[in-house]
Short mmCIF file of C-alpha atoms and ligand atoms in Angstrom, two decimals:
data_model
loop_
_atom_site.label_atom_id
_atom_site.label_comp_id
_atom_site.label_asym_id
_atom_site.label_seq_id
_atom_site.Cartn_x
_atom_site.Cartn_y
_atom_site.Cartn_z
CA MET X 1 -15.47 0.55 -11.11
CA ARG X 2 -14.78 1.68 -14.67
CA PRO X 3 -11.08 2.27 -15.33
CA GLY X 4 -9.72 5.02 -17.48
CA TYR X 5 -10.16 8.29 -15.55
CA LEU X 6 -6.42 8.56 -15.03
CA VAL X 7 -4.33 6.64 -17.55
CA LEU X 8 -0.58 6.12 -17.41
CA ASP X 9 0.44 4.66 -20.73
CA GLY X 10 3.97 3.30 -21.08
CA VAL X 11 5.41 5.98 -18.81
CA ALA X 12 9.19 6.07 -18.27
CA LYS X 13 11.54 8.51 -16.59
CA ARG X 14 15.29 8.60 -17.08
CA TYR X 15 17.81 10.82 -15.35
CA GLY X 16 20.89 10.52 -17.57
CA PRO X 17 21.97 6.88 -17.25
CA ILE X 18 19.54 6.21 -14.36
CA THR X 19 16.16 4.75 -15.24
CA ALA X 20 13.86 5.69 -12.34
CA VAL X 21 10.60 4.45 -13.94
CA GLN X 22 10.00 2.27 -16.99
CA GLY X 23 7.02 0.98 -18.91
CA VAL X 24 4.45 1.95 -16.30
CA SER X 25 0.89 1.48 -17.57
CA ILE X 26 -1.94 1.84 -15.07
CA GLU X 27 -5.60 2.82 -15.44
CA VAL X 28 -7.30 4.36 -12.44
CA ALA X 29 -11.09 4.61 -12.24
CA ARG X 30 -12.89 7.78 -11.18
CA GLY X 31 -13.23 7.74 -7.40
CA GLU X 32 -10.73 4.94 -6.97
CA PHE X 33 -8.08 4.87 -4.23
CA LEU X 34 -4.90 3.44 -5.76
CA GLY X 35 -1.69 2.73 -3.87
CA LEU X 36 1.78 2.88 -5.41
CA LEU X 37 3.61 0.47 -3.17
CA GLY X 38 7.21 -0.62 -3.14
CA PRO X 39 10.59 -0.40 -1.41
CA SER X 40 12.73 2.72 -1.28
CA GLY X 41 14.02 3.76 -4.70
CA CYS X 42 11.50 1.74 -6.74
CA GLY X 43 10.17 4.85 -8.52
CA LYS X 44 6.94 5.59 -6.60
CA THR X 45 7.65 9.25 -5.94
CA THR X 46 8.94 9.83 -9.46
CA THR X 47 5.69 8.39 -10.82
CA LEU X 48 3.64 10.65 -8.54
CA GLN X 49 5.73 13.67 -9.51
CA MET X 50 5.03 12.99 -13.19
CA ILE X 51 1.28 12.80 -12.50
CA ALA X 52 1.54 16.09 -10.58
CA GLY X 53 3.53 17.65 -13.40
CA PHE X 54 6.73 18.40 -11.45
CA GLU X 55 8.63 15.91 -13.60
CA THR X 56 8.20 15.31 -17.34
CA PRO X 57 8.03 11.72 -18.58
CA SER X 58 10.89 10.65 -20.85
CA GLU X 59 8.39 8.34 -22.58
CA GLY X 60 4.68 7.62 -22.53
CA ARG X 61 1.52 9.58 -21.86
CA ILE X 62 -0.48 10.62 -18.82
CA VAL X 63 -4.16 11.24 -19.52
CA LEU X 64 -6.62 12.67 -17.00
CA ASP X 65 -10.33 12.58 -17.80
CA GLY X 66 -9.61 12.20 -21.50
CA GLN X 67 -7.05 14.98 -21.65
CA ASP X 68 -3.34 14.40 -22.28
CA LEU X 69 -1.52 16.29 -19.52
CA ALA X 70 1.72 16.81 -21.47
CA ASP X 71 1.10 20.53 -21.96
CA THR X 72 -0.74 21.23 -18.72
CA PRO X 73 1.44 22.89 -16.06
CA PRO X 74 1.13 21.58 -12.45
CA ALA X 75 -1.04 24.46 -11.26
CA ARG X 76 -3.62 23.76 -13.99
CA ARG X 77 -3.95 20.02 -13.38
CA GLY X 78 -6.52 20.36 -10.59
CA ILE X 79 -4.43 18.29 -8.24
CA GLY X 80 -4.43 18.32 -4.43
CA LEU X 81 -1.13 17.26 -2.87
CA VAL X 82 -0.24 16.07 0.61
CA PHE X 83 3.33 15.23 1.54
CA GLN X 84 4.99 13.50 4.45
CA SER X 85 6.20 16.86 5.76
CA TYR X 86 2.95 18.73 6.06
CA ALA X 87 4.47 21.83 4.45
CA LEU X 88 2.02 24.21 6.12
CA PHE X 89 2.76 27.92 6.14
CA PRO X 90 3.98 28.51 9.71
CA HIS X 91 2.83 32.14 9.89
CA MET X 92 -0.75 31.31 8.89
CA THR X 93 -3.53 29.83 10.99
CA ALA X 94 -5.18 26.55 10.04
CA ALA X 95 -8.01 28.44 8.31
CA GLU X 96 -5.58 30.73 6.46
CA ASN X 97 -3.56 27.73 5.31
CA VAL X 98 -6.69 26.09 3.95
CA ALA X 99 -7.87 29.35 2.34
CA PHE X 100 -4.59 29.92 0.52
CA GLY X 101 -5.36 27.83 -2.58
CA LEU X 102 -8.75 29.53 -2.94
CA GLU X 103 -7.19 32.98 -2.73
CA MET X 104 -4.74 32.01 -5.47
CA ARG X 105 -7.73 30.98 -7.57
CA ARG X 106 -9.44 34.29 -6.78
CA VAL X 107 -12.48 32.67 -5.20
CA PRO X 108 -14.70 35.44 -3.75
CA ARG X 109 -14.40 36.05 -0.01
CA ALA X 110 -17.84 34.77 1.07
CA GLU X 111 -17.51 31.54 -0.90
CA ARG X 112 -13.96 31.15 0.39
CA ALA X 113 -15.11 31.37 4.00
CA ARG X 114 -17.84 28.82 3.39
CA ARG X 115 -15.51 26.33 1.67
CA VAL X 116 -12.77 26.70 4.29
CA ALA X 117 -15.31 26.04 7.04
CA GLU X 118 -16.57 22.97 5.18
CA ALA X 119 -13.06 21.61 4.59
CA LEU X 120 -12.07 22.07 8.23
CA ASP X 121 -15.31 20.41 9.28
CA LEU X 122 -14.53 17.49 6.95
CA VAL X 123 -11.29 16.79 8.83
CA HIS X 124 -12.86 17.50 12.26
CA LEU X 125 -10.78 20.61 12.92
CA SER X 126 -13.37 23.40 13.01
CA HIS X 127 -12.46 24.13 16.61
CA LEU X 128 -8.80 24.79 15.69
CA ALA X 129 -9.43 27.13 12.75
CA ASP X 130 -7.49 29.99 14.36
CA ARG X 131 -4.58 27.99 15.65
CA PHE X 132 -1.05 28.18 14.18
CA PRO X 133 0.69 25.00 12.99
CA ARG X 134 3.33 25.15 15.76
CA ASN X 135 0.55 24.78 18.32
CA MET X 136 -0.91 21.70 16.70
CA SER X 137 0.01 18.01 16.94
CA GLY X 138 1.43 16.15 13.94
CA GLY X 139 -1.92 14.49 13.31
CA GLN X 140 -3.74 17.83 13.43
CA GLN X 141 -1.23 19.42 11.07
CA GLN X 142 -1.65 16.54 8.65
CA ARG X 143 -5.41 17.05 8.74
CA VAL X 144 -4.93 20.74 7.90
CA ALA X 145 -2.75 19.67 4.97
CA LEU X 146 -5.55 17.34 3.85
CA ALA X 147 -8.17 20.06 4.17
CA ARG X 148 -5.93 22.39 2.18
CA ALA X 149 -5.62 19.80 -0.59
CA LEU X 150 -9.35 19.02 -0.66
CA VAL X 151 -10.71 22.56 -0.46
CA ILE X 152 -9.88 23.23 -4.11
CA GLU X 153 -12.10 20.26 -5.03
CA PRO X 154 -9.27 18.56 -6.91
CA GLN X 155 -9.74 16.16 -9.81
CA LEU X 156 -7.02 14.05 -8.22
CA LEU X 157 -5.66 13.78 -4.70
CA LEU X 158 -2.00 12.77 -4.53
CA LEU X 159 -0.63 11.58 -1.20
CA ASP X 160 3.11 10.95 -0.73
CA GLU X 161 3.72 8.99 2.50
CA PRO X 162 1.24 11.30 4.25
CA LEU X 163 1.10 9.38 7.54
CA SER X 164 4.70 8.28 8.00
CA ASN X 165 5.58 11.09 10.42
CA LEU X 166 2.88 9.99 12.84
CA ASP X 167 3.37 7.48 15.63
CA ALA X 168 1.95 3.98 15.13
CA LYS X 169 -1.32 4.42 17.01
CA LEU X 170 -2.16 7.80 15.47
CA ARG X 171 -1.22 6.47 12.06
CA GLU X 172 -3.75 3.69 12.43
CA GLU X 173 -6.46 6.15 13.47
CA MET X 174 -5.64 8.45 10.59
CA GLN X 175 -5.76 5.52 8.16
CA VAL X 176 -9.37 4.87 9.13
CA GLU X 177 -10.18 8.59 8.91
CA LEU X 178 -8.46 9.00 5.56
CA ARG X 179 -10.28 6.03 4.09
CA GLU X 180 -13.67 7.30 5.25
CA LEU X 181 -12.91 10.82 4.08
CA GLN X 182 -11.85 9.63 0.63
CA ARG X 183 -15.04 7.56 0.30
CA ARG X 184 -17.23 10.47 1.42
CA VAL X 185 -15.61 13.02 -0.90
CA GLY X 186 -15.24 10.48 -3.73
CA VAL X 187 -12.03 12.05 -4.99
CA THR X 188 -9.76 9.85 -7.14
CA THR X 189 -6.69 9.31 -4.96
CA ILE X 190 -3.15 8.02 -5.49
CA LEU X 191 -1.16 7.12 -2.39
CA VAL X 192 2.59 6.53 -2.39
CA THR X 193 3.79 4.33 0.43
CA HIS X 194 6.42 1.72 1.27
CA ASP X 195 4.16 0.38 4.04
CA GLN X 196 2.27 -2.67 2.77
CA GLN X 197 -0.08 -2.67 5.75
CA GLU X 198 -1.03 0.95 5.04
CA ALA X 199 -1.57 0.31 1.33
CA MET X 200 -3.68 -2.76 2.03
CA ALA X 201 -5.77 -0.94 4.65
CA LEU X 202 -6.47 2.12 2.52
CA CYS X 203 -6.50 1.25 -1.14
CA ASP X 204 -9.04 -0.23 -3.54
CA ARG X 205 -6.11 -1.53 -5.58
CA VAL X 206 -2.36 -1.52 -5.16
CA ALA X 207 0.31 -1.24 -7.85
CA VAL X 208 3.37 -3.04 -6.47
CA MET X 209 6.58 -1.56 -7.91
CA GLN X 210 10.11 -2.89 -8.08
CA ALA X 211 13.10 -1.22 -9.75
CA GLY X 212 10.98 1.25 -11.72
CA ARG X 213 8.44 -1.29 -12.96
CA VAL X 214 4.93 -2.21 -11.91
CA MET X 215 4.94 -5.92 -11.02
CA GLN X 216 1.23 -6.29 -10.27
CA VAL X 217 -1.88 -4.11 -10.04
CA ASP X 218 -4.66 -5.76 -8.06
CA GLU X 219 -7.01 -5.53 -5.15
CA PRO X 220 -4.87 -5.87 -2.01
CA TRP X 221 -6.30 -9.22 -0.94
CA ARG X 222 -5.82 -10.66 -4.42
CA ALA X 223 -2.21 -9.48 -4.66
CA TYR X 224 -1.67 -11.03 -1.23
CA GLU X 225 -3.39 -14.30 -2.16
CA VAL X 226 -2.18 -14.67 -5.73
CA PRO X 227 1.06 -12.70 -6.00
CA ALA X 228 2.48 -12.31 -9.49
CA ASP X 229 5.93 -13.36 -8.33
CA GLY X 230 8.17 -13.95 -5.33
CA PHE X 231 8.94 -10.27 -4.92
CA VAL X 232 5.26 -9.33 -4.58
CA ALA X 233 4.66 -12.34 -2.30
CA ASP X 234 7.44 -11.24 0.06
CA PHE X 235 6.72 -7.53 -0.10
CA LEU X 236 3.08 -7.95 0.94
CA GLY X 237 3.83 -10.24 3.87
CA ARG X 238 5.78 -13.25 5.02
CA SER X 239 5.78 -16.26 2.76
CA ASN X 240 7.41 -19.68 2.99
CA ARG X 241 9.02 -21.46 0.06
CA LEU X 242 8.52 -25.17 -0.57
CA PRO X 243 10.74 -26.39 -3.40
CA ALA X 244 9.13 -29.60 -4.68
CA ARG X 245 8.77 -32.02 -7.61
CA ALA X 246 5.31 -32.13 -9.12
CA ALA X 247 3.57 -34.88 -11.07
CA ASN X 248 -0.02 -36.07 -11.44
CA GLY X 249 -1.53 -33.55 -9.06
CA MET X 250 0.90 -34.42 -6.28
CA ALA X 251 4.12 -32.83 -5.07
CA GLU X 252 7.08 -34.46 -3.41
CA ALA X 253 9.49 -32.71 -1.09
CA ALA X 254 11.89 -33.97 1.57
CA GLY X 255 10.69 -37.52 0.97
CA ARG X 256 7.04 -36.60 1.67
CA ARG X 257 4.17 -36.52 -0.80
CA PHE X 258 1.32 -34.05 -0.60
CA ALA X 259 -1.62 -32.98 -2.75
CA LEU X 260 -1.54 -29.96 -5.02
CA PRO X 261 -4.62 -27.72 -5.38
CA PRO X 262 -6.73 -28.33 -8.51
CA GLU X 263 -5.35 -25.26 -10.33
CA LEU X 264 -1.84 -26.73 -10.07
CA ALA X 265 -2.90 -30.24 -11.17
CA GLY X 266 -1.01 -29.77 -14.44
CA ALA X 267 2.29 -28.77 -12.78
CA ARG X 268 5.25 -30.97 -13.76
CA GLY X 269 8.85 -31.25 -12.64
CA GLU X 270 10.67 -28.87 -10.31
CA VAL X 271 8.28 -26.26 -8.87
CA MET X 272 8.60 -23.54 -6.27
CA LEU X 273 5.54 -23.56 -4.06
CA THR X 274 4.76 -20.91 -1.50
CA ILE X 275 2.48 -20.70 1.49
CA ARG X 276 1.67 -17.93 3.98
CA PRO X 277 2.56 -18.48 7.67
CA GLU X 278 -1.08 -18.24 8.76
CA ARG X 279 -2.02 -21.16 6.48
CA LEU X 280 0.39 -23.56 8.18
CA ARG X 281 -0.71 -25.49 11.27
CA ILE X 282 1.53 -26.96 13.92
CA GLU X 283 0.49 -30.55 14.65
CA PRO X 284 1.86 -33.43 16.71
CA GLU X 285 5.05 -35.01 15.40
CA ASP X 286 3.55 -37.63 13.08
CA ALA X 287 0.23 -36.00 12.20
CA GLY X 288 1.24 -33.47 9.54
CA ALA X 289 2.86 -33.51 6.13
CA LEU X 290 6.25 -32.08 7.04
CA PRO X 291 8.18 -32.90 10.24
CA GLY X 292 10.12 -30.19 12.02
CA ARG X 293 11.36 -28.76 15.27
CA VAL X 294 10.27 -25.47 16.85
CA HIS X 295 13.33 -23.27 16.70
CA SER X 296 11.89 -20.12 18.28
CA ARG X 297 8.68 -18.25 18.92
CA VAL X 298 7.60 -14.64 19.26
CA PHE X 299 4.48 -13.48 21.13
CA LEU X 300 2.51 -10.92 19.12
CA GLY X 301 -0.50 -10.56 21.41
CA ALA X 302 -3.26 -11.76 19.12
CA SER X 303 -1.01 -14.47 17.69
CA TRP X 304 2.25 -16.38 18.03
CA LEU X 305 4.89 -16.40 15.33
CA TYR X 306 6.91 -19.64 15.26
CA ARG X 307 9.99 -20.58 13.32
CA VAL X 308 9.93 -24.29 12.64
CA ASP X 309 13.02 -25.89 11.13
CA THR X 310 12.23 -28.56 8.53
CA ALA X 311 14.07 -30.56 5.87
CA LEU X 312 12.94 -27.84 3.43
CA GLY X 313 14.45 -25.07 5.54
CA PRO X 314 12.94 -22.80 8.19
CA MET X 315 9.17 -22.23 7.94
CA MET X 316 7.38 -19.31 9.59
CA VAL X 317 4.04 -20.21 11.14
CA THR X 318 1.56 -17.83 12.72
CA ALA X 319 -0.93 -19.34 15.11
CA GLN X 320 -3.82 -17.48 16.68
CA ASN X 321 -3.42 -16.95 20.41
CA THR X 322 -6.29 -19.00 21.81
CA GLY X 323 -5.23 -18.44 25.41
CA ALA X 324 -3.69 -21.90 25.65
CA PRO X 325 0.04 -22.13 26.40
CA PRO X 326 2.20 -21.96 23.27
CA VAL X 327 4.21 -24.82 21.76
CA GLU X 328 7.58 -25.09 23.52
CA GLU X 329 10.79 -24.15 21.78
CA GLY X 330 12.65 -27.32 20.82
CA ALA X 331 9.43 -29.36 20.49
CA ARG X 332 9.27 -31.96 17.72
CA VAL X 333 6.19 -31.20 15.61
CA SER X 334 4.93 -31.45 12.06
CA LEU X 335 3.35 -28.93 9.77
CA ALA X 336 0.01 -29.39 8.04
CA TRP X 337 -1.88 -27.31 5.52
CA ASP X 338 -4.84 -27.30 3.22
CA PRO X 339 -3.76 -27.92 -0.40
CA HIS X 340 -5.77 -24.84 -1.47
CA SER X 341 -3.30 -22.64 0.42
CA LEU X 342 -0.40 -23.58 -1.86
CA ARG X 343 0.62 -21.22 -4.64
CA GLN X 344 3.18 -21.71 -7.33
CA LEU X 345 5.76 -19.04 -8.01
CA GLU X 346 6.91 -18.63 -11.57
CA ALA X 347 10.60 -19.38 -12.05
CA ALA X 348 12.56 -16.12 -11.92
P1 ATP Z 6 11.55 6.49 -1.60
O1 ATP Z 6 10.51 5.64 -0.96
O2 ATP Z 6 12.90 6.30 -1.00
O3 ATP Z 6 11.15 7.92 -1.78
P2 ATP Z 6 10.81 5.97 -4.35
O4 ATP Z 6 10.26 4.63 -4.64
O5 ATP Z 6 9.85 7.09 -4.24
O6 ATP Z 6 11.75 5.90 -3.09
P3 ATP Z 6 12.07 7.55 -6.38
O7 ATP Z 6 12.31 8.71 -5.49
O8 ATP Z 6 10.99 7.66 -7.37
O9 ATP Z 6 11.85 6.23 -5.53
O10 ATP Z 6 13.44 7.20 -7.12
C1 ATP Z 6 13.56 6.15 -8.07
C2 ATP Z 6 15.01 6.07 -8.55
O11 ATP Z 6 15.34 7.21 -9.33
C3 ATP Z 6 16.03 6.02 -7.44
O12 ATP Z 6 17.06 5.15 -7.82
C4 ATP Z 6 16.53 7.44 -7.36
O13 ATP Z 6 17.85 7.47 -6.88
C5 ATP Z 6 16.43 7.91 -8.78
N1 ATP Z 6 16.16 9.36 -8.89
C6 ATP Z 6 15.08 10.00 -8.45
N2 ATP Z 6 15.14 11.33 -8.72
C7 ATP Z 6 16.32 11.51 -9.35
C8 ATP Z 6 17.01 12.67 -9.91
N3 ATP Z 6 16.46 13.89 -9.86
N4 ATP Z 6 18.19 12.46 -10.48
C9 ATP Z 6 18.75 11.23 -10.55
N5 ATP Z 6 18.16 10.12 -10.06
C10 ATP Z 6 16.96 10.25 -9.47
#
């Protein structure tokens, strides 16, 4: 994908003494699905609002398809918006809700009817065209909101926590639908979410934000595998810390020595290593690199999540449920891992 369709260049937003967003620079390719991901208050919504034109940046530029948006009012930006609250007009049917944006743009009646029918078809709601929002489920209402955003053939689709009002199972279904829909339509899309699973499932790349700044922009798997720092590592999933001393391609911790991966061969002195729970294996007491005791375990269906207490502190371990009985709580075990699974976190 070629970046540069939507460019945020050094964007900042201040409200009096509060800095909501600072130094945000991101390039989004045409057709890309980008997630703005981060905890509450990190500046995701403010960033989206500046792209939409509802907020003005205190600093920096936003450029869409080569055009600086500074002087373009929201209605002229060609942007489709979907919010967490579906914000449908309650007194209008699904079809009327979808048609609204076309009426505002004075699209002739025949073309309007055709495009509304197409948009409803796109979200699999043709059969509910004449229904009012109050007689539709949350998922159906959210699909109407999507159709309403897409019918204007936007240059950009902006989604602010669009699925968070739906229950877990429906949310998962809608994630798959939304991803397919975005691919089919090919519209450049920015999704705001605090849900790392949702961002990873939907997005081509994620921009992980903390305290108004972008910490890392990467494909989800890469941000998960090679997080820029401890915050990104923890926000995208569980991660264990192994404080160690490194020298000559080896690390030493809690009186045990273990190999470092080739890319960390040059590491020296005190290092903070990290490893994901699914990369640790529980082995018999003397077989692994790090002895420990199973403190507790949680059954997750497809896997078990163990907490194993070690000389380096508690380690979380996920083990696939193979159907065999789990390791008992209190059992003396050791932990093993492949050196390639170790990452080094930069000192904060
Ligand atoms: P959430 O997930 O809770 O919506 P967010 O990541 O979208 O959070 P923002 O809504 O962008 O975060 O807010 C970022 C920061 O800016 C917060 O500290 C917030 O309190 C502050 N903020 C946002 N809007 C305003 C405003 N109009 N006036 C003052 N401060 C604001």
